[in-house]
CSV table of C-alpha atoms and ligand atoms in Angstrom, one decimal:
chain,number,residue,atom,x,y,z
A,1,MET,CA,-35.8,10.0,-35.7
A,2,ARG,CA,-34.6,13.5,-36.7
A,3,PRO,CA,-30.9,14.0,-35.8
A,4,LEU,CA,-30.5,16.5,-32.9
A,5,LEU,CA,-28.8,19.7,-34.0
A,6,ILE,CA,-26.1,20.3,-31.3
A,7,VAL,CA,-25.4,24.0,-30.9
A,8,LYS,CA,-23.0,25.1,-28.3
A,9,ARG,CA,-24.9,27.2,-25.8
A,10,ILE,CA,-23.8,30.7,-25.1
A,11,TYR,CA,-23.9,31.6,-21.4
A,12,LEU,CA,-24.6,35.3,-20.8
A,13,ASP,CA,-25.9,35.1,-17.2
A,14,SER,CA,-22.7,35.4,-15.2
A,15,ALA,CA,-24.3,37.9,-12.8
A,16,ALA,CA,-26.6,35.1,-11.7
A,17,THR,CA,-23.9,32.6,-11.1
A,18,THR,CA,-20.7,31.4,-12.7
A,19,PRO,CA,-19.3,27.9,-13.3
A,20,VAL,CA,-16.7,26.6,-10.7
A,21,ALA,CA,-13.3,27.1,-12.3
A,22,GLN,CA,-11.2,24.0,-12.8
A,23,GLU,CA,-8.4,25.2,-10.4
A,24,VAL,CA,-11.1,26.0,-7.8
A,25,LEU,CA,-12.6,22.6,-8.0
A,26,GLU,CA,-9.1,21.0,-7.7
A,27,ALA,CA,-8.4,23.1,-4.6
A,28,MET,CA,-11.7,22.0,-3.0
A,29,LEU,CA,-11.7,18.3,-3.8
A,30,PRO,CA,-9.3,17.1,-1.0
A,31,PHE,CA,-11.5,18.8,1.6
A,32,PHE,CA,-14.4,16.5,0.7
A,33,SER,CA,-12.4,13.3,1.1
A,34,GLU,CA,-8.9,12.9,2.7
A,35,ASN,CA,-9.0,16.3,4.5
A,36,PHE,CA,-12.6,16.1,5.6
A,37,ALA,CA,-12.1,16.9,9.3
A,38,ASN,CA,-14.0,19.5,11.4
A,39,ALA,CA,-11.8,22.6,11.6
A,40,SER,CA,-12.7,22.9,15.3
A,41,SER,CA,-11.3,19.4,16.2
A,42,SER,CA,-8.1,19.4,18.1
A,43,HIS,CA,-6.5,16.4,16.5
A,44,SER,CA,-4.0,16.8,13.6
A,45,GLN,CA,-6.6,16.3,10.9
A,46,GLY,CA,-8.7,19.0,12.5
A,47,MET,CA,-5.7,21.3,12.7
A,48,ALA,CA,-5.0,20.8,9.0
A,49,ALA,CA,-8.6,21.8,8.2
A,50,ARG,CA,-8.3,24.8,10.5
A,51,GLU,CA,-5.0,25.8,8.8
A,52,ALA,CA,-6.8,25.7,5.4
A,53,VAL,CA,-9.6,28.0,6.7
A,54,GLU,CA,-7.1,30.5,8.2
A,55,ILE,CA,-5.0,30.6,5.0
A,56,SER,CA,-8.2,31.2,3.0
A,57,ARG,CA,-9.2,34.0,5.4
A,58,GLU,CA,-5.8,35.7,5.0
A,59,LYS,CA,-6.0,35.4,1.2
A,60,ILE,CA,-9.5,37.0,1.1
A,61,ALA,CA,-8.5,39.7,3.6
A,62,GLY,CA,-5.5,40.5,1.5
A,63,LYS,CA,-7.7,41.1,-1.5
A,64,ILE,CA,-9.5,44.0,0.2
A,65,ASN,CA,-6.8,45.3,2.5
A,66,ALA,CA,-8.5,43.9,5.6
A,67,LEU,CA,-7.1,42.1,8.6
A,68,PRO,CA,-7.8,38.3,8.6
A,69,HIS,CA,-9.9,38.4,11.8
A,70,GLU,CA,-12.2,40.9,10.1
A,71,ILE,CA,-13.4,38.2,7.6
A,72,ILE,CA,-16.4,36.3,8.8
A,73,PHE,CA,-17.3,33.3,6.6
A,74,THR,CA,-21.0,32.8,5.9
A,75,SER,CA,-23.2,30.8,3.6
A,76,GLY,CA,-23.3,33.6,0.9
A,77,GLY,CA,-24.3,37.1,0.0
A,78,THR,CA,-27.8,36.8,1.4
A,79,GLU,CA,-26.7,35.7,4.8
A,80,SER,CA,-23.9,38.4,4.9
A,81,ASN,CA,-26.3,41.1,4.1
A,82,ASN,CA,-28.8,39.9,6.7
A,83,LEU,CA,-26.0,39.8,9.3
A,84,ALA,CA,-24.8,43.3,8.4
A,85,LEU,CA,-28.3,44.8,8.6
A,86,LYS,CA,-29.9,42.9,11.4
A,87,GLY,CA,-26.7,42.4,13.3
A,88,THR,CA,-26.0,46.2,13.6
A,89,ALA,CA,-29.7,46.9,14.2
A,90,PHE,CA,-29.9,44.3,17.1
A,91,SER,CA,-26.9,46.1,18.7
A,92,LYS,CA,-28.9,49.3,18.7
A,93,LEU,CA,-32.5,48.2,19.2
A,94,ARG,CA,-33.9,51.3,17.6
A,95,GLY,CA,-32.8,53.9,15.1
A,96,HIS,CA,-32.5,54.9,11.4
A,97,ILE,CA,-31.0,53.2,8.4
A,98,ILE,CA,-30.1,54.8,5.0
A,99,THR,CA,-30.3,52.7,1.9
A,100,THR,CA,-31.3,53.1,-1.8
A,101,GLN,CA,-34.1,52.0,-4.1
A,102,VAL,CA,-31.7,49.9,-6.1
A,103,GLU,CA,-30.5,47.3,-3.6
A,104,HIS,CA,-30.6,43.6,-4.0
A,105,SER,CA,-33.8,42.1,-2.6
A,106,CYS,CA,-32.1,40.6,0.4
A,107,VAL,CA,-31.1,44.1,1.6
A,108,LEU,CA,-34.5,45.6,0.7
A,109,ASN,CA,-36.4,42.8,2.4
A,110,SER,CA,-34.2,42.9,5.5
A,111,CYS,CA,-34.9,46.7,5.7
A,112,GLY,CA,-38.7,46.0,5.3
A,113,TRP,CA,-38.5,43.4,8.1
A,114,LEU,CA,-36.7,45.9,10.4
A,115,GLU,CA,-39.2,48.6,9.6
A,116,LYS,CA,-42.0,46.3,10.9
A,117,ARG,CA,-40.0,46.0,14.1
A,118,GLY,CA,-39.8,49.8,14.6
A,119,PHE,CA,-36.6,50.8,12.8
A,120,ASP,CA,-36.8,53.8,10.4
A,121,VAL,CA,-35.5,53.4,6.9
A,122,THR,CA,-34.8,56.0,4.2
A,123,TYR,CA,-34.7,54.6,0.6
A,124,LEU,CA,-32.7,57.1,-1.4
A,125,PRO,CA,-33.6,57.7,-5.1
A,126,VAL,CA,-30.9,57.3,-7.9
A,127,ASP,CA,-30.4,59.3,-11.1
A,128,LYS,CA,-31.2,57.9,-14.6
A,129,TYR,CA,-28.0,55.9,-14.6
A,130,GLY,CA,-28.7,54.3,-11.2
A,131,ILE,CA,-26.2,56.4,-9.3
A,132,VAL,CA,-26.9,57.6,-5.8
A,133,ASP,CA,-25.8,61.2,-5.0
A,134,PRO,CA,-23.5,61.3,-2.0
A,135,ALA,CA,-25.0,64.7,-1.1
A,136,ASP,CA,-28.4,62.9,-0.6
A,137,VAL,CA,-26.7,60.4,1.8
A,138,GLU,CA,-25.3,63.4,3.8
A,139,SER,CA,-28.7,65.1,4.0
A,140,ALA,CA,-30.5,61.9,5.0
A,141,ILE,CA,-28.3,61.4,8.1
A,142,GLN,CA,-30.2,61.9,11.3
A,143,LYS,CA,-29.2,62.0,14.9
A,144,ASP,CA,-30.1,58.3,15.3
A,145,THR,CA,-28.8,57.0,12.0
A,146,PHE,CA,-26.6,54.0,12.8
A,147,LEU,CA,-26.1,52.4,9.3
A,148,THR,CA,-25.9,53.3,5.7
A,149,THR,CA,-26.1,50.4,3.3
A,150,ILE,CA,-25.5,50.9,-0.4
A,151,ILE,CA,-24.8,48.4,-3.1
A,152,HIS,CA,-21.3,48.6,-4.6
A,153,ALA,CA,-22.3,47.7,-8.1
A,154,SER,CA,-25.8,46.9,-9.4
A,155,ASN,CA,-26.5,43.2,-10.1
A,156,GLU,CA,-29.1,44.4,-12.7
A,157,ILE,CA,-27.6,47.3,-14.6
A,158,GLY,CA,-24.0,47.1,-13.5
A,159,THR,CA,-23.7,50.7,-12.3
A,160,ILE,CA,-20.8,51.3,-9.9
A,161,GLU,CA,-21.7,53.6,-7.0
A,162,PRO,CA,-19.5,56.3,-5.6
A,163,ILE,CA,-18.7,54.2,-2.6
A,164,ARG,CA,-15.5,56.0,-1.5
A,165,GLU,CA,-17.3,59.4,-1.2
A,166,ILE,CA,-20.3,57.9,0.6
A,167,GLY,CA,-18.0,56.1,3.0
A,168,GLU,CA,-16.1,59.3,3.7
A,169,ILE,CA,-19.3,61.1,4.6
A,170,CYS,CA,-20.4,58.2,6.9
A,171,ARG,CA,-17.0,58.1,8.5
A,172,GLU,CA,-17.1,61.9,9.2
A,173,ARG,CA,-20.6,61.6,10.7
A,174,GLY,CA,-19.9,58.5,12.7
A,175,VAL,CA,-22.3,56.3,10.8
A,176,CYS,CA,-21.4,52.6,10.1
A,177,PHE,CA,-21.1,52.1,6.3
A,178,HIS,CA,-22.0,48.7,4.7
A,179,THR,CA,-21.7,47.9,1.0
A,180,ASP,CA,-22.9,44.8,-0.8
A,181,ALA,CA,-20.0,44.0,-3.2
A,182,CYS,CA,-21.2,40.6,-4.5
A,183,GLN,CA,-21.0,41.8,-8.1
A,184,GLY,CA,-17.9,44.0,-7.9
A,185,PHE,CA,-15.5,41.9,-5.8
A,186,THR,CA,-12.3,41.0,-7.8
A,187,LYS,CA,-13.7,42.9,-10.8
A,188,VAL,CA,-13.3,46.4,-9.4
A,189,PRO,CA,-10.5,47.3,-6.9
A,190,ILE,CA,-11.9,47.6,-3.4
A,191,ASP,CA,-9.8,48.7,-0.4
A,192,VAL,CA,-11.8,48.9,2.8
A,193,GLU,CA,-9.3,51.5,4.2
A,194,LYS,CA,-9.3,53.9,1.3
A,195,ASP,CA,-13.0,53.3,0.5
A,196,ASN,CA,-14.0,53.9,4.2
A,197,ILE,CA,-16.0,50.7,4.4
A,198,ASP,CA,-17.0,49.2,7.8
A,199,LEU,CA,-18.9,46.2,6.6
A,200,MET,CA,-18.8,44.5,3.2
A,201,THR,CA,-20.7,41.6,1.7
A,202,ILE,CA,-18.9,39.3,-0.8
A,203,ASN,CA,-19.6,35.8,-2.1
A,204,ALA,CA,-18.0,33.0,-4.1
A,205,HIS,CA,-20.4,32.0,-6.8
A,206,LYS,CA,-20.2,35.2,-8.9
A,207,ILE,CA,-16.4,34.7,-9.2
A,208,TYR,CA,-16.0,31.0,-10.3
A,209,GLY,CA,-16.3,29.7,-6.8
A,210,PRO,CA,-19.0,27.4,-5.3
A,211,ASN,CA,-22.5,28.3,-4.3
A,212,GLY,CA,-23.3,28.6,-0.6
A,213,VAL,CA,-20.2,30.4,0.7
A,214,GLY,CA,-19.5,34.0,1.2
A,215,ALA,CA,-18.1,36.4,3.8
A,216,LEU,CA,-18.9,39.6,5.7
A,217,TYR,CA,-16.0,41.9,6.2
A,218,VAL,CA,-16.5,43.5,9.7
A,219,ARG,CA,-14.1,46.3,10.6
A,220,SER,CA,-12.6,45.8,14.1
A,221,GLY,CA,-14.7,47.6,16.7
A,222,THR,CA,-18.0,47.6,14.7
A,223,GLU,CA,-21.0,47.1,16.9
A,224,ILE,CA,-22.7,44.0,15.6
A,225,GLU,CA,-24.6,41.1,17.2
A,226,PRO,CA,-24.6,37.6,15.7
A,227,LEU,CA,-27.9,36.2,14.2
A,228,GLN,CA,-26.8,32.6,14.7
A,229,HIS,CA,-25.8,31.3,18.2
A,230,GLY,CA,-24.0,28.1,18.9
A,231,GLY,CA,-20.4,27.0,19.3
A,232,GLY,CA,-19.0,30.6,18.8
A,233,HIS,CA,-17.4,30.0,15.4
A,234,GLU,CA,-16.1,32.9,13.3
A,235,PHE,CA,-15.1,35.0,16.3
A,236,GLY,CA,-18.6,34.5,17.9
A,237,LEU,CA,-20.3,36.2,14.9
A,238,ARG,CA,-21.5,33.1,13.0
A,239,SER,CA,-21.7,29.8,14.8
A,240,GLY,CA,-21.8,26.6,12.8
A,241,THR,CA,-19.2,24.1,11.6
A,242,GLU,CA,-17.2,25.8,8.9
A,243,ASN,CA,-17.7,24.8,5.2
A,244,VAL,CA,-14.0,24.1,4.8
A,245,ALA,CA,-14.1,23.0,1.1
A,246,GLY,CA,-16.3,26.0,0.3
A,247,ILE,CA,-14.1,28.4,2.1
A,248,VAL,CA,-11.0,27.0,0.4
A,249,GLY,CA,-12.8,27.3,-3.0
A,250,PHE,CA,-13.8,30.8,-2.2
A,251,ALA,CA,-10.2,31.9,-1.5
A,252,LYS,CA,-9.0,30.2,-4.7
A,253,ALA,CA,-11.8,31.8,-6.7
A,254,SER,CA,-10.7,35.3,-5.4
A,255,GLU,CA,-7.6,34.8,-7.6
A,256,VAL,CA,-9.4,33.6,-10.8
A,257,ILE,CA,-10.3,36.9,-12.5
A,258,THR,CA,-7.1,38.6,-13.8
A,259,ASP,CA,-6.5,42.1,-15.1
A,260,GLU,CA,-6.3,40.7,-18.6
A,261,ASP,CA,-9.8,39.1,-18.1
A,262,ILE,CA,-11.1,42.4,-17.0
A,263,ARG,CA,-9.7,44.2,-20.1
A,264,ARG,CA,-11.0,41.4,-22.4
A,265,MET,CA,-14.5,41.5,-20.8
A,266,THR,CA,-14.6,45.3,-21.1
A,267,THR,CA,-13.8,45.1,-24.8
A,268,LEU,CA,-16.5,42.4,-25.4
A,269,ARG,CA,-19.0,44.3,-23.3
A,270,ASP,CA,-18.5,47.4,-25.4
A,271,ARG,CA,-18.6,45.4,-28.6
A,272,LEU,CA,-22.0,44.0,-27.5
A,273,ILE,CA,-23.3,47.4,-26.5
A,274,THR,CA,-22.3,48.8,-30.0
A,275,ARG,CA,-24.0,46.0,-31.8
A,276,LEU,CA,-27.2,46.2,-29.8
A,277,SER,CA,-27.3,49.9,-30.2
A,278,GLU,CA,-27.8,49.4,-33.9
A,279,ILE,CA,-31.3,47.9,-33.2
A,280,PRO,CA,-34.0,50.5,-33.6
A,281,ASP,CA,-35.9,51.7,-30.5
A,282,SER,CA,-33.4,50.3,-28.1
A,283,GLY,CA,-31.0,51.7,-25.5
A,284,LEU,CA,-28.5,50.9,-22.8
A,285,ASN,CA,-29.7,50.8,-19.2
A,286,GLY,CA,-27.2,52.0,-16.6
A,287,HIS,CA,-24.1,54.2,-16.8
A,288,PRO,CA,-22.1,54.0,-20.1
A,289,THR,CA,-18.7,53.9,-18.3
A,290,LYS,CA,-19.2,53.6,-14.6
A,291,ARG,CA,-20.3,50.0,-15.0
A,292,LEU,CA,-19.1,46.5,-14.4
A,293,CYS,CA,-16.9,45.1,-17.1
A,294,SER,CA,-19.4,42.2,-17.3
A,295,ASN,CA,-22.7,43.9,-17.5
A,296,VAL,CA,-24.9,44.8,-20.6
A,297,ASN,CA,-28.5,45.7,-19.9
A,298,PHE,CA,-30.6,46.9,-22.8
A,299,TYR,CA,-34.2,47.8,-23.4
A,300,PHE,CA,-36.0,47.1,-26.6
A,301,LYS,CA,-39.1,49.3,-26.8
A,302,ASP,CA,-42.5,47.5,-26.9
A,303,ILE,CA,-40.9,44.0,-26.8
A,304,ALA,CA,-42.0,41.5,-24.1
A,305,GLY,CA,-38.7,40.7,-22.4
A,306,GLU,CA,-39.8,37.3,-21.0
A,307,ALA,CA,-40.8,36.2,-24.5
A,308,LEU,CA,-37.5,37.4,-26.0
A,309,LEU,CA,-35.7,35.5,-23.2
A,310,ALA,CA,-37.5,32.3,-24.1
A,311,ARG,CA,-36.8,32.7,-27.8
A,312,LEU,CA,-33.1,33.3,-27.1
A,313,ASP,CA,-33.1,30.3,-24.8
A,314,SER,CA,-34.4,28.1,-27.6
A,315,LYS,CA,-31.6,29.5,-29.8
A,316,GLY,CA,-29.0,28.4,-27.2
A,317,ILE,CA,-28.5,31.8,-25.4
A,318,ALA,CA,-28.9,32.1,-21.7
A,319,ALA,CA,-29.6,35.6,-20.5
A,320,SER,CA,-32.0,37.1,-18.0
A,321,THR,CA,-34.6,39.8,-17.4
A,322,GLY,CA,-34.3,41.6,-14.1
A,323,SER,CA,-32.3,39.7,-11.5
A,324,ALA,CA,-32.4,35.9,-11.3
A,325,CYS,CA,-33.0,36.1,-7.6
A,326,SER,CA,-36.4,37.8,-8.0
A,327,SER,CA,-37.4,36.5,-11.4
A,328,GLY,CA,-40.6,34.6,-11.3
A,329,SER,CA,-42.1,37.2,-9.0
A,330,GLY,CA,-43.9,38.8,-12.0
A,331,GLN,CA,-43.1,42.2,-10.6
A,332,PRO,CA,-41.4,44.8,-12.8
A,333,SER,CA,-37.7,45.3,-11.9
A,334,HIS,CA,-37.5,47.8,-9.0
A,335,VAL,CA,-34.1,48.9,-10.3
A,336,LEU,CA,-35.3,49.7,-13.8
A,337,CYS,CA,-38.3,51.5,-12.3
A,338,ALA,CA,-36.0,53.5,-10.0
A,339,ILE,CA,-33.9,54.8,-13.0
A,340,GLY,CA,-37.1,56.1,-14.5
A,341,LEU,CA,-37.7,53.7,-17.5
A,342,LYS,CA,-41.2,53.8,-19.0
A,343,PRO,CA,-43.3,50.6,-18.4
A,344,GLU,CA,-42.8,49.5,-22.0
A,345,GLU,CA,-39.0,49.9,-21.6
A,346,VAL,CA,-38.9,48.0,-18.3
A,347,SER,CA,-40.8,45.0,-19.7
A,348,GLY,CA,-38.6,45.0,-22.8
A,349,SER,CA,-35.3,44.9,-20.9
A,350,LEU,CA,-32.7,42.2,-21.2
A,351,ARG,CA,-29.7,41.6,-19.0
A,352,LEU,CA,-26.6,40.0,-20.7
A,353,THR,CA,-23.8,39.4,-18.3
A,354,LEU,CA,-20.4,38.2,-19.5
A,355,GLY,CA,-17.9,35.9,-17.9
A,356,ILE,CA,-14.2,35.2,-18.4
A,357,TYR,CA,-15.0,32.2,-20.7
A,358,ASN,CA,-17.1,34.1,-23.3
A,359,THR,CA,-15.5,34.6,-26.7
A,360,ARG,CA,-15.8,37.3,-29.4
A,361,GLU,CA,-17.6,34.8,-31.7
A,362,GLU,CA,-20.2,34.2,-28.9
A,363,ILE,CA,-20.8,37.9,-28.5
A,364,ASP,CA,-21.3,38.4,-32.2
A,365,ARG,CA,-23.6,35.4,-32.5
A,366,ALA,CA,-25.6,36.6,-29.5
A,367,ALA,CA,-25.9,40.2,-30.9
A,368,GLU,CA,-27.0,38.9,-34.3
A,369,THR,CA,-29.6,36.5,-32.8
A,370,ILE,CA,-31.1,39.3,-30.6
A,371,ARG,CA,-31.3,41.6,-33.6
A,372,GLU,CA,-33.1,39.0,-35.6
A,373,GLU,CA,-35.5,38.0,-32.8
A,374,VAL,CA,-36.4,41.6,-31.9
A,375,LYS,CA,-37.1,42.3,-35.6
A,376,LEU,CA,-39.2,39.1,-36.0
A,377,MET,CA,-41.1,39.8,-32.8
A,378,ARG,CA,-42.0,43.4,-33.9
A,379,LYS,CA,-43.0,42.0,-37.3
A,380,GLN,CA,-45.2,39.3,-35.8
A,381,GLY,CA,-46.7,41.7,-33.3
A,382,CYS,CA,-45.3,39.8,-30.2
A,383,LEU,CA,-45.2,43.0,-28.2
A,384,CYS,CA,-45.6,43.7,-24.6
A,385,GLU,CA,-49.0,44.7,-23.2
A,386,LYS,CA,-49.1,48.4,-22.4
B,401,LIG,C1,-25.7,42.2,-5.3
B,401,LIG,C2,-26.0,40.9,-4.8
B,401,LIG,N1,-26.2,40.8,-3.4
B,401,LIG,C3,-26.6,39.6,-2.9
B,401,LIG,C4,-26.7,38.5,-3.6
B,401,LIG,C5,-27.1,37.2,-2.9
B,401,LIG,O1,-26.0,36.3,-2.8
B,401,LIG,P1,-26.1,34.7,-2.6
B,401,LIG,O2,-26.7,34.2,-3.8
B,401,LIG,O3,-24.7,34.3,-2.3
B,401,LIG,O4,-27.0,34.6,-1.4
B,401,LIG,C6,-26.5,38.5,-5.0
B,401,LIG,C7,-26.7,37.3,-5.8
B,401,LIG,O5,-27.6,37.2,-6.6
B,401,LIG,C8,-26.2,39.8,-5.6
B,401,LIG,O6,-26.0,39.9,-6.9
C-alpha cells in the first residue's frame, strides 16, 4: 500500500463556521453533566443553571451596550432574523419593509414569504463595493414603513455597511432598524445606542462558539410578536427550554477574539489580497478597506469557481464559493450579481475567510496553491461556460 501523505489542512472558511475554542468548550462542559438542570426549575440546581444563563445574558449585553433583558436567546442567526422580520410584521399586520439585495438568504426568504402574505418590500441596490447608500434608505421610506433591515457586514464579500447613518435616518423617521450582525459581532465594534439599532441578530458559531445558539437584541419598547409560543421563556419572546450549555458557550465565545487577533487577521488578509492580486485577470470583490478583517473574496476571470474549489480541497485547502448556506443551489451568488460582476467573474469567484488560528505560512501556501491551480486550469482549458 502507498503511504498516505499527511498534509495539514488549511481552513479558510471561517465565515461559514469556526471551531469551538478550547476555553469555550471547557466553559460549556459542566452544563452537559453536573449542572444539567432546567433553568426554569425552582430547586437549587435549576437556580444555578438560571444564574449561568443570566450571567451570560449580561456578558453579551455588555458587548453591545445593551441592557441584559434586551438579549433574547435563540437557536442562531436564522431564527433571530426570522423573529426580527416576522415578529415585527405580525405586530403590524400590513405595511412596508426596506432591505437590500445583498442580505443573507434567511432575510431575503423571510421578506419573500411576507410579500406573499401582503407586505410590501423594497430591495435596495448597492454600489460596486456592495455598499448601500443611506440616502436611498431615506428616499425609500413610506408612510407605512415599519422596518428597515440591512446586513451589518456581508457574509460573502465582507463589506461593512454604514449602519450608524442608516440607523440615524430610521430613528429620525420613526422606523424600526434591524441589522444582521452575525459576521461582524466581536470583530467590529457595535454599540446599539451610538449605532441607533433597535434589533440586532448575532450568533455563536462564527466566533468560536457552538452551532445552534444565537440571540436577537430587542430594544425595550420595540413592537414585536413571538413566533414560538409556550412557557413564556425569554421574556415571552421565545418559548422553549433554554440551551444552557450553548448560551454559556456563546457568552464565553464573545470574549475570544481580541484586538490583537483583529490586527493580525487584518495583516494576513491584506497579505493574501496582495498575493492574489498578482494573478492575471483577477480582482478583489467588495470594498478594499471597509471590509471585515477576515474576508477575502476574489474573482479569477473565466475560471470555473466550483472546479477551483474542488482542486484546492484536494490540496488541503478549505474555501468556498458564494455562501455556504446557499451553496449547492446552483444559482449564481445574488451578492456578486448585485455588485455588478459579469457572469464570468461571478462564476470564477472564491471566498477565503480567515480565522484567529490561521498563520502566515498557511496564507502564503494558500496563495501559492491558488496561483498554480488558476494557471494550470487556464492552460488546460478548464474554464467556465459562458
Ligand atoms: C450574515 C449571516 N446571517 C445569518 C446567518 C445564519 O446563521 P445561523 O447559521 O446561526 O442560522 C449567517 C450564517 O451563515 C450569516 O453569515
